[in-house]
GROMACS .gro file of C-alpha atoms in nm:
model
  513
    1MET     CA    1   0.043  -0.025  -0.023
    2THR     CA    2   0.129   0.330  -0.086
    3THR     CA    3   0.158   0.529   0.260
    4VAL     CA    4   0.271   0.888   0.322
    5ALA     CA    5   0.532   0.905   0.622
    6GLU     CA    6   0.695   1.192   0.804
    7PRO     CA    7   0.813   1.405   0.646
    8ALA     CA    8   0.513   1.412   0.395
    9ILE     CA    9   0.536   1.530   0.065
   10SER     CA   10   0.249   1.718  -0.034
   11SER     CA   11   0.134   2.053  -0.168
   12SER     CA   12  -0.013   2.135   0.145
   13SER     CA   13   0.179   2.402   0.335
   14VAL     CA   14   0.162   2.620   0.649
   15ASP     CA   15   0.145   2.923   0.334
   16ASP     CA   16  -0.143   2.780   0.219
   17ALA     CA   17  -0.441   3.040   0.336
   18ARG     CA   18  -0.726   2.796   0.365
   19PRO     CA   19  -0.848   2.711   0.726
   20HIS     CA   20  -0.704   2.407   0.876
   21ALA     CA   21  -0.895   2.160   0.944
   22VAL     CA   22  -0.652   1.832   1.140
   23VAL     CA   23  -0.871   1.525   1.140
   24ILE     CA   24  -0.734   1.229   1.356
   25GLY     CA   25  -0.714   0.878   1.244
   26SER     CA   26  -0.724   0.766   0.858
   27GLY     CA   27  -0.996   0.484   0.909
   28PHE     CA   28  -1.273   0.509   0.628
   29GLY     CA   29  -1.473   0.750   0.825
   30GLY     CA   30  -1.136   1.004   0.893
   31LEU     CA   31  -1.058   0.994   0.513
   32ALA     CA   32  -1.421   1.056   0.381
   33ALA     CA   33  -1.414   1.358   0.632
   34ALA     CA   34  -1.105   1.471   0.486
   35ILE     CA   35  -1.253   1.442   0.139
   36ARG     CA   36  -1.551   1.643   0.211
   37LEU     CA   37  -1.384   1.911   0.411
   38GLY     CA   38  -1.098   1.960   0.126
   39ALA     CA   39  -1.425   2.000  -0.127
   40ARG     CA   40  -1.534   2.290   0.117
   41GLY     CA   41  -1.221   2.468   0.107
   42TYR     CA   42  -1.029   2.351   0.389
   43ARG     CA   43  -0.647   2.262   0.386
   44VAL     CA   44  -0.649   1.923   0.546
   45THR     CA   45  -0.419   1.735   0.757
   46VAL     CA   46  -0.492   1.341   0.841
   47LEU     CA   47  -0.268   1.202   1.148
   48GLU     CA   48  -0.235   0.838   1.169
   49LYS     CA   49  -0.074   0.645   1.422
   50LEU     CA   50   0.007   0.364   1.213
   51ASP     CA   51   0.249   0.320   0.976
   52ALA     CA   52   0.019   0.309   0.679
   53PRO     CA   53  -0.366   0.498   0.653
   54GLY     CA   54  -0.694   0.257   0.703
   55GLY     CA   55  -0.711   0.240   1.082
   56ARG     CA   56  -0.928  -0.099   1.107
   57ALA     CA   57  -0.925  -0.130   0.708
   58TYR     CA   58  -0.509  -0.142   0.738
   59VAL     CA   59  -0.342  -0.371   0.510
   60PHE     CA   60  -0.120  -0.670   0.628
   61ARG     CA   61   0.136  -0.830   0.390
   62GLN     CA   62   0.388  -1.138   0.490
   63ASP     CA   63   0.511  -1.379   0.259
   64GLY     CA   64   0.322  -1.275  -0.088
   65PHE     CA   65  -0.031  -1.282   0.110
   66THR     CA   66  -0.229  -0.953   0.100
   67PHE     CA   67  -0.468  -0.998   0.425
   68ASP     CA   68  -0.758  -0.691   0.453
   69ALA     CA   69  -0.710  -0.646   0.850
   70GLY     CA   70  -1.070  -0.497   0.863
   71PRO     CA   71  -1.352  -0.454   0.681
   72THR     CA   72  -1.433  -0.694   0.347
   73ILE     CA   73  -1.794  -0.629   0.232
   74VAL     CA   74  -1.893  -0.303   0.076
   75THR     CA   75  -2.284  -0.286   0.050
   76ALA     CA   76  -2.348   0.053  -0.067
   77PRO     CA   77  -2.106   0.153  -0.302
   78PHE     CA   78  -2.310   0.542  -0.347
   79VAL     CA   79  -2.132   0.600  -0.053
   80LEU     CA   80  -1.820   0.586  -0.162
   81GLU     CA   81  -1.883   0.726  -0.534
   82GLU     CA   82  -1.997   1.059  -0.386
   83LEU     CA   83  -1.674   1.118  -0.249
   84TRP     CA   84  -1.530   1.068  -0.573
   85GLN     CA   85  -1.751   1.293  -0.745
   86LEU     CA   86  -1.655   1.560  -0.511
   87CYS     CA   87  -1.334   1.557  -0.632
   88GLY     CA   88  -1.482   1.580  -0.994
   89ARG     CA   89  -1.391   1.201  -1.088
   90ARG     CA   90  -1.523   0.856  -1.105
   91MET     CA   91  -1.486   0.573  -0.896
   92GLU     CA   92  -1.521   0.342  -1.118
   93ASP     CA   93  -1.184   0.470  -1.338
   94ASP     CA   94  -0.984   0.397  -1.009
   95ILE     CA   95  -1.174   0.120  -0.848
   96ASP     CA   96  -1.306  -0.258  -0.972
   97LEU     CA   97  -1.599  -0.322  -0.753
   98ARG     CA   98  -1.746  -0.704  -0.817
   99PRO     CA   99  -2.041  -0.808  -0.729
  100MET     CA  100  -2.099  -1.115  -0.535
  101ASP     CA  101  -2.415  -1.334  -0.573
  102PRO     CA  102  -2.416  -1.559  -0.316
  103PHE     CA  103  -2.357  -1.248  -0.080
  104TYR     CA  104  -2.217  -1.496   0.137
  105GLN     CA  105  -2.301  -1.889   0.236
  106ILE     CA  106  -2.437  -1.941   0.614
  107ARG     CA  107  -2.322  -2.285   0.722
  108PHE     CA  108  -2.502  -2.466   1.031
  109HIS     CA  109  -2.276  -2.698   1.261
  110ASP     CA  110  -2.421  -2.999   1.137
  111GLY     CA  111  -2.307  -2.884   0.773
  112GLU     CA  112  -2.651  -2.755   0.626
  113VAL     CA  113  -2.609  -2.470   0.407
  114PHE     CA  114  -2.819  -2.174   0.335
  115ASN     CA  115  -2.688  -1.974   0.009
  116TYR     CA  116  -2.809  -1.619   0.052
  117TRP     CA  117  -2.863  -1.508  -0.292
  118ALA     CA  118  -2.819  -1.170  -0.494
  119ASP     CA  119  -3.166  -1.282  -0.700
  120VAL     CA  120  -3.472  -1.218  -0.482
  121GLU     CA  121  -3.616  -1.541  -0.603
  122LYS     CA  122  -3.358  -1.769  -0.534
  123VAL     CA  123  -3.337  -1.649  -0.234
  124ARG     CA  124  -3.775  -1.759  -0.147
  125GLU     CA  125  -3.652  -2.037  -0.274
  126GLU     CA  126  -3.393  -2.104  -0.018
  127VAL     CA  127  -3.616  -1.996   0.233
  128LYS     CA  128  -3.900  -2.292   0.141
  129ARG     CA  129  -3.622  -2.550   0.151
  130PHE     CA  130  -3.625  -2.442   0.495
  131ALA     CA  131  -3.939  -2.400   0.560
  132PRO     CA  132  -4.223  -2.331   0.333
  133GLU     CA  133  -4.458  -2.245   0.592
  134ASP     CA  134  -4.234  -1.948   0.608
  135LEU     CA  135  -4.181  -1.777   0.292
  136GLU     CA  136  -4.472  -1.557   0.327
  137GLY     CA  137  -4.310  -1.405   0.730
  138TYR     CA  138  -3.967  -1.361   0.501
  139ASP     CA  139  -4.202  -1.133   0.241
  140ALA     CA  140  -4.353  -0.973   0.524
  141TYR     CA  141  -4.023  -0.911   0.716
  142MET     CA  142  -3.865  -0.784   0.421
  143LYS     CA  143  -4.090  -0.504   0.344
  144ALA     CA  144  -4.046  -0.415   0.712
  145SER     CA  145  -3.685  -0.431   0.654
  146GLN     CA  146  -3.722  -0.197   0.382
  147ALA     CA  147  -3.930   0.028   0.615
  148ASN     CA  148  -3.657   0.077   0.800
  149TYR     CA  149  -3.378   0.085   0.528
  150LYS     CA  150  -3.634   0.401   0.449
  151VAL     CA  151  -3.618   0.590   0.749
  152GLY     CA  152  -3.286   0.471   0.963
  153PHE     CA  153  -3.077   0.494   0.632
  154GLU     CA  154  -3.226   0.735   0.387
  155ASP     CA  155  -3.359   1.013   0.630
  156LEU     CA  156  -3.159   0.955   0.927
  157ALA     CA  157  -2.812   0.812   0.875
  158HIS     CA  158  -2.672   1.138   0.748
  159VAL     CA  159  -2.897   1.427   0.966
  160PRO     CA  160  -2.716   1.537   1.301
  161PHE     CA  161  -2.881   1.428   1.638
  162ASN     CA  162  -2.734   1.747   1.850
  163SER     CA  163  -2.997   1.757   2.074
  164MET     CA  164  -3.278   1.558   2.243
  165LEU     CA  165  -3.537   1.793   2.077
  166ASP     CA  166  -3.374   1.623   1.726
  167MET     CA  167  -3.467   1.287   1.848
  168ALA     CA  168  -3.802   1.409   1.928
  169LYS     CA  169  -3.891   1.472   1.615
  170VAL     CA  170  -3.798   1.114   1.478
  171VAL     CA  171  -3.985   0.908   1.805
  172PRO     CA  172  -4.300   0.846   1.610
  173ASP     CA  173  -4.129   0.718   1.310
  174LEU     CA  174  -3.941   0.464   1.556
  175VAL     CA  175  -4.257   0.376   1.725
  176LYS     CA  176  -4.459   0.294   1.373
  177LEU     CA  177  -4.157   0.073   1.352
  178GLN     CA  178  -4.158  -0.108   1.679
  179SER     CA  179  -3.793   0.010   1.679
  180TYR     CA  180  -3.827  -0.046   2.061
  181ARG     CA  181  -3.818  -0.428   1.965
  182SER     CA  182  -3.433  -0.576   1.895
  183VAL     CA  183  -3.339  -0.728   1.587
  184TYR     CA  184  -3.402  -1.072   1.635
  185GLY     CA  185  -3.741  -0.989   1.831
  186LEU     CA  186  -3.861  -0.834   1.481
  187VAL     CA  187  -3.743  -1.097   1.279
  188ALA     CA  188  -3.907  -1.336   1.537
  189LYS     CA  189  -4.217  -1.141   1.481
  190TYR     CA  190  -4.255  -1.270   1.115
  191VAL     CA  191  -4.035  -1.588   1.068
  192LYS     CA  192  -4.075  -1.915   1.329
  193ASN     CA  193  -3.769  -2.151   1.199
  194PRO     CA  194  -3.496  -2.170   1.388
  195ARG     CA  195  -3.252  -2.151   1.155
  196LEU     CA  196  -3.410  -1.908   0.940
  197ARG     CA  197  -3.413  -1.687   1.274
  198GLU     CA  198  -3.040  -1.723   1.282
  199VAL     CA  199  -3.015  -1.623   0.890
  200LEU     CA  200  -3.168  -1.314   0.937
  201SER     CA  201  -3.064  -1.182   1.261
  202PHE     CA  202  -2.711  -1.214   1.266
  203HIS     CA  203  -2.626  -0.881   1.042
  204PRO     CA  204  -2.587  -0.691   1.382
  205LEU     CA  205  -2.265  -0.902   1.467
  206LEU     CA  206  -2.104  -0.703   1.143
  207VAL     CA  207  -2.129  -0.347   1.341
  208GLY     CA  208  -2.058  -0.451   1.700
  209GLY     CA  209  -2.411  -0.521   1.786
  210ASN     CA  210  -2.621  -0.800   2.028
  211PRO     CA  211  -2.902  -0.952   1.827
  212PHE     CA  212  -3.107  -0.960   2.105
  213ARG     CA  213  -3.029  -0.610   2.192
  214THR     CA  214  -2.940  -0.430   1.924
  215THR     CA  215  -3.320  -0.228   1.820
  216SER     CA  216  -3.440  -0.369   1.522
  217VAL     CA  217  -3.385  -0.015   1.284
  218TYR     CA  218  -3.068  -0.210   1.198
  219CYS     CA  219  -3.323  -0.457   0.998
  220LEU     CA  220  -3.217  -0.236   0.777
  221ILE     CA  221  -2.909  -0.402   0.635
  222SER     CA  222  -3.105  -0.688   0.481
  223TYR     CA  223  -3.309  -0.461   0.272
  224LEU     CA  224  -2.934  -0.260   0.213
  225GLU     CA  225  -2.807  -0.585   0.063
  226ARG     CA  226  -3.085  -0.677  -0.153
  227ARG     CA  227  -3.117  -0.315  -0.321
  228TYR     CA  228  -2.747  -0.244  -0.386
  229GLY     CA  229  -2.582  -0.597  -0.334
  230VAL     CA  230  -2.293  -0.684  -0.184
  231HIS     CA  231  -1.964  -0.601  -0.328
  232PHE     CA  232  -1.568  -0.650  -0.316
  233ALA     CA  233  -1.327  -0.447  -0.439
  234MET     CA  234  -1.045  -0.594  -0.670
  235GLY     CA  235  -0.708  -0.557  -0.500
  236GLY     CA  236  -0.895  -0.613  -0.176
  237THR     CA  237  -1.014  -0.327   0.099
  238GLY     CA  238  -0.686  -0.175   0.086
  239ARG     CA  239  -0.743  -0.049  -0.257
  240LEU     CA  240  -1.029   0.153  -0.182
  241VAL     CA  241  -0.834   0.298   0.150
  242GLU     CA  242  -0.527   0.383  -0.140
  243GLY     CA  243  -0.812   0.544  -0.367
  244LEU     CA  244  -0.924   0.773  -0.134
  245VAL     CA  245  -0.557   0.869   0.020
  246ASP     CA  246  -0.505   1.003  -0.348
  247LEU     CA  247  -0.813   1.219  -0.355
  248ILE     CA  248  -0.703   1.357  -0.084
  249GLN     CA  249  -0.369   1.433  -0.227
  250GLY     CA  250  -0.568   1.586  -0.494
  251GLN     CA  251  -0.720   1.823  -0.339
  252GLY     CA  252  -0.392   1.950  -0.214
  253ASN     CA  253  -0.397   1.797   0.131
  254GLU     CA  254  -0.218   1.523   0.332
  255VAL     CA  255  -0.208   1.180   0.513
  256ARG     CA  256   0.110   1.188   0.769
  257CYS     CA  257   0.164   0.840   0.913
  258GLY     CA  258   0.344   0.730   1.201
  259GLN     CA  259   0.192   1.042   1.384
  260GLU     CA  260   0.015   0.962   1.700
  261VAL     CA  261  -0.208   1.275   1.884
  262ALA     CA  262  -0.103   1.317   2.277
  263ASN     CA  263  -0.404   1.549   2.297
  264ILE     CA  264  -0.658   1.803   2.185
  265ASN     CA  265  -0.542   2.154   2.244
  266VAL     CA  266  -0.851   2.332   2.400
  267GLN     CA  267  -0.874   2.700   2.495
  268SER     CA  268  -1.131   2.872   2.667
  269GLY     CA  269  -1.379   2.561   2.565
  270ARG     CA  270  -1.252   2.578   2.184
  271VAL     CA  271  -0.992   2.368   1.988
  272THR     CA  272  -0.709   2.523   1.901
  273GLY     CA  273  -0.541   2.209   1.736
  274VAL     CA  274  -0.336   1.894   1.865
  275ARG     CA  275  -0.026   1.829   2.025
  276MET     CA  276   0.184   1.502   1.920
  277LYS     CA  277   0.349   1.227   2.102
  278SER     CA  278   0.644   1.347   1.951
  279GLY     CA  279   0.592   1.678   2.070
  280GLU     CA  280   0.499   1.822   1.783
  281SER     CA  281   0.190   2.107   1.818
  282ILE     CA  282  -0.025   2.189   1.513
  283SER     CA  283  -0.254   2.461   1.526
  284ALA     CA  284  -0.617   2.394   1.344
  285ASP     CA  285  -0.934   2.577   1.336
  286ILE     CA  286  -1.153   2.258   1.346
  287VAL     CA  287  -1.016   1.926   1.470
  288VAL     CA  288  -1.191   1.645   1.340
  289SER     CA  289  -1.195   1.268   1.556
  290ASN     CA  290  -1.187   0.957   1.366
  291ALA     CA  291  -1.050   0.751   1.659
  292ASP     CA  292  -1.276   0.577   1.927
  293SER     CA  293  -1.510   0.797   2.033
  294ALA     CA  294  -1.434   0.649   2.403
  295SER     CA  295  -1.098   0.708   2.357
  296THR     CA  296  -1.149   1.067   2.210
  297TYR     CA  297  -1.271   1.193   2.535
  298ARG     CA  298  -1.091   0.953   2.768
  299ASN     CA  299  -0.746   1.023   2.659
  300LEU     CA  300  -0.770   1.364   2.395
  301VAL     CA  301  -0.950   1.590   2.544
  302PRO     CA  302  -0.865   1.763   2.869
  303SER     CA  303  -1.130   1.666   3.148
  304PRO     CA  304  -1.170   2.030   3.269
  305ALA     CA  305  -1.319   2.062   2.896
  306ARG     CA  306  -1.543   1.812   2.949
  307GLN     CA  307  -1.897   1.816   3.106
  308ARG     CA  308  -2.091   1.560   2.918
  309TRP     CA  309  -1.856   1.313   2.837
  310THR     CA  310  -1.686   1.277   3.183
  311ASN     CA  311  -1.468   0.967   3.232
  312SER     CA  312  -1.717   0.768   3.474
  313ARG     CA  313  -1.940   0.855   3.193
  314ILE     CA  314  -1.784   0.693   2.916
  315GLU     CA  315  -1.686   0.366   3.177
  316ARG     CA  316  -2.037   0.315   3.259
  317ALA     CA  317  -2.097   0.300   2.890
  318ARG     CA  318  -2.196  -0.024   2.715
  319TYR     CA  319  -1.910  -0.132   2.475
  320SER     CA  320  -1.939  -0.375   2.137
  321MET     CA  321  -1.763  -0.712   2.125
  322SER     CA  322  -1.441  -0.742   2.038
  323LEU     CA  323  -1.293  -0.947   1.784
  324PHE     CA  324  -1.028  -1.248   1.743
  325VAL     CA  325  -0.884  -1.263   1.387
  326TRP     CA  326  -0.629  -1.555   1.212
  327TYR     CA  327  -0.526  -1.427   0.875
  328PHE     CA  328  -0.363  -1.722   0.733
  329GLY     CA  329  -0.220  -1.804   0.351
  330THR     CA  330  -0.251  -2.167   0.217
  331LYS     CA  331  -0.003  -2.345  -0.056
  332LYS     CA  332  -0.308  -2.518  -0.193
  333ARG     CA  333  -0.682  -2.349  -0.371
  334TYR     CA  334  -1.018  -2.467  -0.151
  335GLU     CA  335  -1.189  -2.403  -0.486
  336ASP     CA  336  -1.521  -2.488  -0.295
  337VAL     CA  337  -1.471  -2.250  -0.045
  338PRO     CA  338  -1.720  -1.938  -0.123
  339HIS     CA  339  -1.590  -1.573  -0.123
  340HIS     CA  340  -1.765  -1.540   0.224
  341SER     CA  341  -1.901  -1.790   0.473
  342ILE     CA  342  -2.070  -1.719   0.837
  343ILE     CA  343  -2.024  -2.052   1.008
  344LEU     CA  344  -2.295  -2.078   1.275
  345GLY     CA  345  -2.191  -2.279   1.605
  346PRO     CA  346  -2.416  -2.539   1.770
  347ARG     CA  347  -2.510  -2.250   2.038
  348TYR     CA  348  -2.673  -1.898   1.893
  349LYS     CA  349  -2.831  -1.684   2.175
  350GLU     CA  350  -2.622  -1.851   2.433
  351LEU     CA  351  -2.255  -1.805   2.280
  352ILE     CA  352  -2.414  -1.432   2.234
  353GLU     CA  353  -2.466  -1.415   2.598
  354ASP     CA  354  -2.142  -1.542   2.706
  355ILE     CA  355  -1.979  -1.270   2.484
  356PHE     CA  356  -2.199  -0.941   2.570
  357GLN     CA  357  -2.317  -1.011   2.900
  358ARG     CA  358  -2.121  -1.280   3.092
  359LYS     CA  359  -1.800  -1.174   2.902
  360ILE     CA  360  -1.633  -1.509   2.918
  361LEU     CA  361  -1.447  -1.690   2.633
  362ALA     CA  362  -1.679  -1.981   2.557
  363GLU     CA  363  -1.552  -2.341   2.426
  364ASP     CA  364  -1.759  -2.283   2.096
  365PHE     CA  365  -1.779  -2.034   1.841
  366SER     CA  366  -1.922  -1.916   1.583
  367LEU     CA  367  -1.717  -1.783   1.239
  368TYR     CA  368  -1.706  -1.534   0.964
  369LEU     CA  369  -1.426  -1.723   0.708
  370HIS     CA  370  -1.324  -1.481   0.422
  371ARG     CA  371  -1.153  -1.599   0.157
  372PRO     CA  372  -1.069  -1.294  -0.137
  373THR     CA  373  -0.869  -1.526  -0.356
  374LYS     CA  374  -1.215  -1.643  -0.500
  375THR     CA  375  -1.255  -1.365  -0.664
  376ASP     CA  376  -0.858  -1.195  -0.676
  377PRO     CA  377  -0.625  -1.438  -0.720
  378SER     CA  378  -0.380  -1.170  -0.719
  379LEU     CA  379  -0.417  -1.141  -0.326
  380ALA     CA  380  -0.168  -1.446  -0.312
  381PRO     CA  381   0.071  -1.585  -0.469
  382GLU     CA  382  -0.008  -1.830  -0.743
  383GLY     CA  383  -0.166  -2.174  -0.671
  384CYS     CA  384  -0.248  -2.036  -0.310
  385ASP     CA  385  -0.500  -1.903  -0.140
  386THR     CA  386  -0.552  -1.567   0.149
  387PHE     CA  387  -0.832  -1.632   0.433
  388TYR     CA  388  -0.890  -1.518   0.748
  389VAL     CA  389  -1.162  -1.613   0.991
  390LEU     CA  390  -1.336  -1.399   1.210
  391SER     CA  391  -1.440  -1.482   1.568
  392PRO     CA  392  -1.633  -1.266   1.759
  393VAL     CA  393  -1.516  -1.253   2.173
  394PRO     CA  394  -1.569  -0.996   2.454
  395HIS     CA  395  -1.394  -0.715   2.516
  396MET     CA  396  -1.097  -0.637   2.738
  397GLN     CA  397  -1.321  -0.642   3.087
  398SER     CA  398  -1.352  -1.057   3.003
  399GLY     CA  399  -0.975  -1.047   3.155
  400VAL     CA  400  -0.844  -1.324   2.898
  401ASP     CA  401  -0.485  -1.278   2.913
  402TRP     CA  402  -0.482  -1.300   2.518
  403ALA     CA  403  -0.073  -1.322   2.513
  404GLN     CA  404  -0.152  -1.675   2.639
  405GLN     CA  405  -0.448  -1.753   2.499
  406ALA     CA  406  -0.447  -1.646   2.141
  407GLU     CA  407  -0.229  -1.921   2.035
  408PRO     CA  408  -0.449  -2.204   2.200
  409TYR     CA  409  -0.775  -2.049   2.052
  410ARG     CA  410  -0.637  -2.036   1.686
  411GLN     CA  411  -0.516  -2.404   1.741
  412LYS     CA  412  -0.910  -2.501   1.833
  413ILE     CA  413  -1.053  -2.261   1.501
  414SER     CA  414  -0.781  -2.416   1.307
  415GLU     CA  415  -0.861  -2.794   1.425
  416PHE     CA  416  -1.209  -2.721   1.368
  417LEU     CA  417  -1.174  -2.555   1.030
  418SER     CA  418  -0.962  -2.876   0.893
  419SER     CA  419  -1.274  -3.110   1.030
  420SER     CA  420  -1.497  -2.962   0.806
  421ILE     CA  421  -1.455  -2.679   0.554
  422LEU     CA  422  -1.086  -2.679   0.492
  423PRO     CA  423  -0.950  -3.044   0.495
  424ASP     CA  424  -0.605  -3.069   0.597
  425LEU     CA  425  -0.563  -2.704   0.697
  426GLU     CA  426  -0.283  -2.726   0.961
  427GLN     CA  427  -0.067  -2.872   0.698
  428GLN     CA  428  -0.130  -2.643   0.441
  429VAL     CA  429  -0.057  -2.340   0.607
  430ILE     CA  430   0.228  -2.154   0.500
  431SER     CA  431   0.173  -1.805   0.638
  432SER     CA  432  -0.045  -1.676   0.967
  433HIS     CA  433  -0.088  -1.385   1.175
  434MET     CA  434  -0.351  -1.249   1.446
  435ILE     CA  435  -0.501  -1.014   1.610
  436THR     CA  436  -0.659  -0.981   1.934
  437PRO     CA  437  -0.864  -0.758   2.170
  438GLN     CA  438  -0.519  -0.665   2.293
  439TYR     CA  439  -0.434  -0.525   1.941
  440PHE     CA  440  -0.791  -0.307   1.937
  441GLN     CA  441  -0.711  -0.176   2.285
  442ASP     CA  442  -0.323  -0.067   2.241
  443ASP     CA  443  -0.281  -0.037   1.835
  444LEU     CA  444  -0.623   0.065   1.755
  445ASN     CA  445  -0.672   0.280   2.095
  446SER     CA  446  -0.999   0.134   2.097
  447PHE     CA  447  -1.142   0.192   2.478
  448ARG     CA  448  -1.157  -0.188   2.620
  449GLY     CA  449  -1.039  -0.323   2.278
  450ALA     CA  450  -1.417  -0.282   2.162
  451ALA     CA  451  -1.397  -0.358   1.808
  452PHE     CA  452  -1.663  -0.141   1.690
  453GLY     CA  453  -1.728   0.098   1.987
  454LEU     CA  454  -1.997   0.196   2.190
  455GLU     CA  455  -2.278  -0.089   2.195
  456PRO     CA  456  -2.566   0.003   1.907
  457VAL     CA  457  -2.872  -0.034   2.130
  458MET     CA  458  -3.133   0.208   2.169
  459LEU     CA  459  -3.012   0.415   2.436
  460GLN     CA  460  -2.702   0.449   2.277
  461SER     CA  461  -2.838   0.527   1.951
  462ALA     CA  462  -2.855   0.871   1.749
  463ALA     CA  463  -2.886   1.151   2.027
  464PHE     CA  464  -2.772   0.918   2.272
  465ARG     CA  465  -2.460   0.853   2.154
  466PRO     CA  466  -2.121   1.117   2.147
  467HIS     CA  467  -2.263   1.377   1.896
  468ASN     CA  468  -2.086   1.423   1.547
  469LYS     CA  469  -2.079   1.785   1.667
  470SER     CA  470  -1.887   1.770   2.004
  471GLU     CA  471  -2.093   1.857   2.327
  472ASP     CA  472  -1.844   2.005   2.501
  473VAL     CA  473  -1.566   2.153   2.304
  474LYS     CA  474  -1.594   2.436   2.059
  475GLY     CA  475  -1.469   2.297   1.712
  476LEU     CA  476  -1.428   1.947   1.789
  477TYR     CA  477  -1.651   1.689   1.565
  478LEU     CA  478  -1.655   1.320   1.543
  479VAL     CA  479  -1.674   1.070   1.332
  480GLY     CA  480  -1.643   0.696   1.232
  481ALA     CA  481  -1.826   0.403   1.426
  482GLY     CA  482  -1.873   0.604   1.747
  483THR     CA  483  -2.101   0.870   1.689
  484HIS     CA  484  -2.373   0.907   1.482
  485PRO     CA  485  -2.488   0.670   1.284
  486GLY     CA  486  -2.276   0.392   1.403
  487ALA     CA  487  -2.046   0.104   1.242
  488GLY     CA  488  -2.005  -0.066   0.930
  489LEU     CA  489  -1.887   0.117   0.592
  490PRO     CA  490  -2.194   0.302   0.516
  491GLY     CA  491  -2.229   0.420   0.855
  492VAL     CA  492  -1.914   0.561   0.920
  493ILE     CA  493  -1.907   0.712   0.560
  494SER     CA  494  -2.227   0.864   0.636
  495SER     CA  495  -2.068   0.994   0.947
  496ALA     CA  496  -1.830   1.205   0.748
  497ARG     CA  497  -2.138   1.324   0.546
  498VAL     CA  498  -2.306   1.458   0.872
  499LEU     CA  499  -2.000   1.703   0.908
  500ASP     CA  500  -2.156   1.906   0.572
  501SER     CA  501  -2.458   2.019   0.856
  502VAL     CA  502  -2.242   2.074   1.131
  503VAL     CA  503  -1.901   2.195   1.017
  504PRO     CA  504  -1.921   2.583   0.904
  505ASP     CA  505  -1.782   2.700   0.588
  506ALA     CA  506  -1.455   2.730   0.550
  507ALA     CA  507  -1.439   3.076   0.580
  508GLN     CA  508  -1.645   3.119   0.894
  509ALA     CA  509  -1.408   2.847   1.067
  510LYS     CA  510  -1.109   3.121   0.960
  511GLY     CA  511  -1.329   3.390   1.116
  512ALA     CA  512  -1.364   3.235   1.441
  513ARG     CA  513  -1.019   3.180   1.523
   0.00000   0.00000   0.00000
């Protein structure tokens, strides 16, 4: 991946007359924010702690294999296309997106398979195969998913929630949608077959939510997938990151990697810039944090400047699960394995309770298996396969010592895969890398190692999340998974779109200093 390391070389300079915006973090939310601010006349400096851009979308490369660290699914290409359009360019000239069909294959613990096809009628045939009596209920559920998409994504995802009055305005719609139900609760209203309930309700896990507690607004994901499809970027998700960095540089702005922010400077309740771990101070008219929202307030904003997001409030909040991810390359190709597989364990609700409530590392697991070389063989040496397998696990409050437990846990997953979907796996692996909740806490600065920030329950959604426009500090703004609208690629990119409504125009920002 192309990186911009210190000292950065770009057309941006301190002599640039444009008002200066500093963006902390180069995840998708931060990169999208930088592009939007650049399009509105700001000089933008993106500061990234890691040695390459991407944040959770970092790329690991070793032994000829390319491993996307984080997101692998593009479900709303139009949110990305808009960023290219803001720069007077076309995304299709830079990015090759390929539609997936099936979107993913869902495999139950006994080997039974549900293929989630792009074609609606083929999905209905799968539903009929599992439970013909639930076909009518499935159709009704998809109508409910469409209604949630209309309100939750089209109407509200890019709208700021700056006050409880803003929240009050949408309460009637949320009541009509039965948003007081959980995702699983809404699915269960329409579908009775236990396995179909699992097929239709697992989506919140993709954004850090518990299907039994996440507000049913997140049922919108089912319709979002149906309407726009599931896509993969050739070259991997890192290719999207490269494309966004190129857009930023084309605006005359810069991304500086290996640059960790120590604190956000605040004077008289307003940001004045940031101080780096290196001791360097960078002045700014506005600061946008794409860092974890809890860590932003707890570690970067001085305590005296915080009235709302105090340490005690941050610690009382509920956080998403974390992830164990094993990246591995094999010396053979597993031609029968699809691009995306969801492998469900023998327990569903009980395992989720272990992860979210009891915060214990269970003996069993459910997995997401990613084989990008099904679509793009260039991500591995010739004749080889690139994989990652992801297991949801509790965040760092579990007390698990990952330095001791990571390898035994990997072995357990490897043995399971070898006995099921990837025969003879242990003898075929020639490259291996792991990340654990410790990585999310230490390298990505995620509070308690939560992979997706705040858990997306009703009382931590919209106006109840840290606002995109800081409630505590003037000139400070937040994007990414920990603010509105939440985690997931469409969500974090939409959080940057919210800035169009809450960040002043460049000329006004300059005059405010």
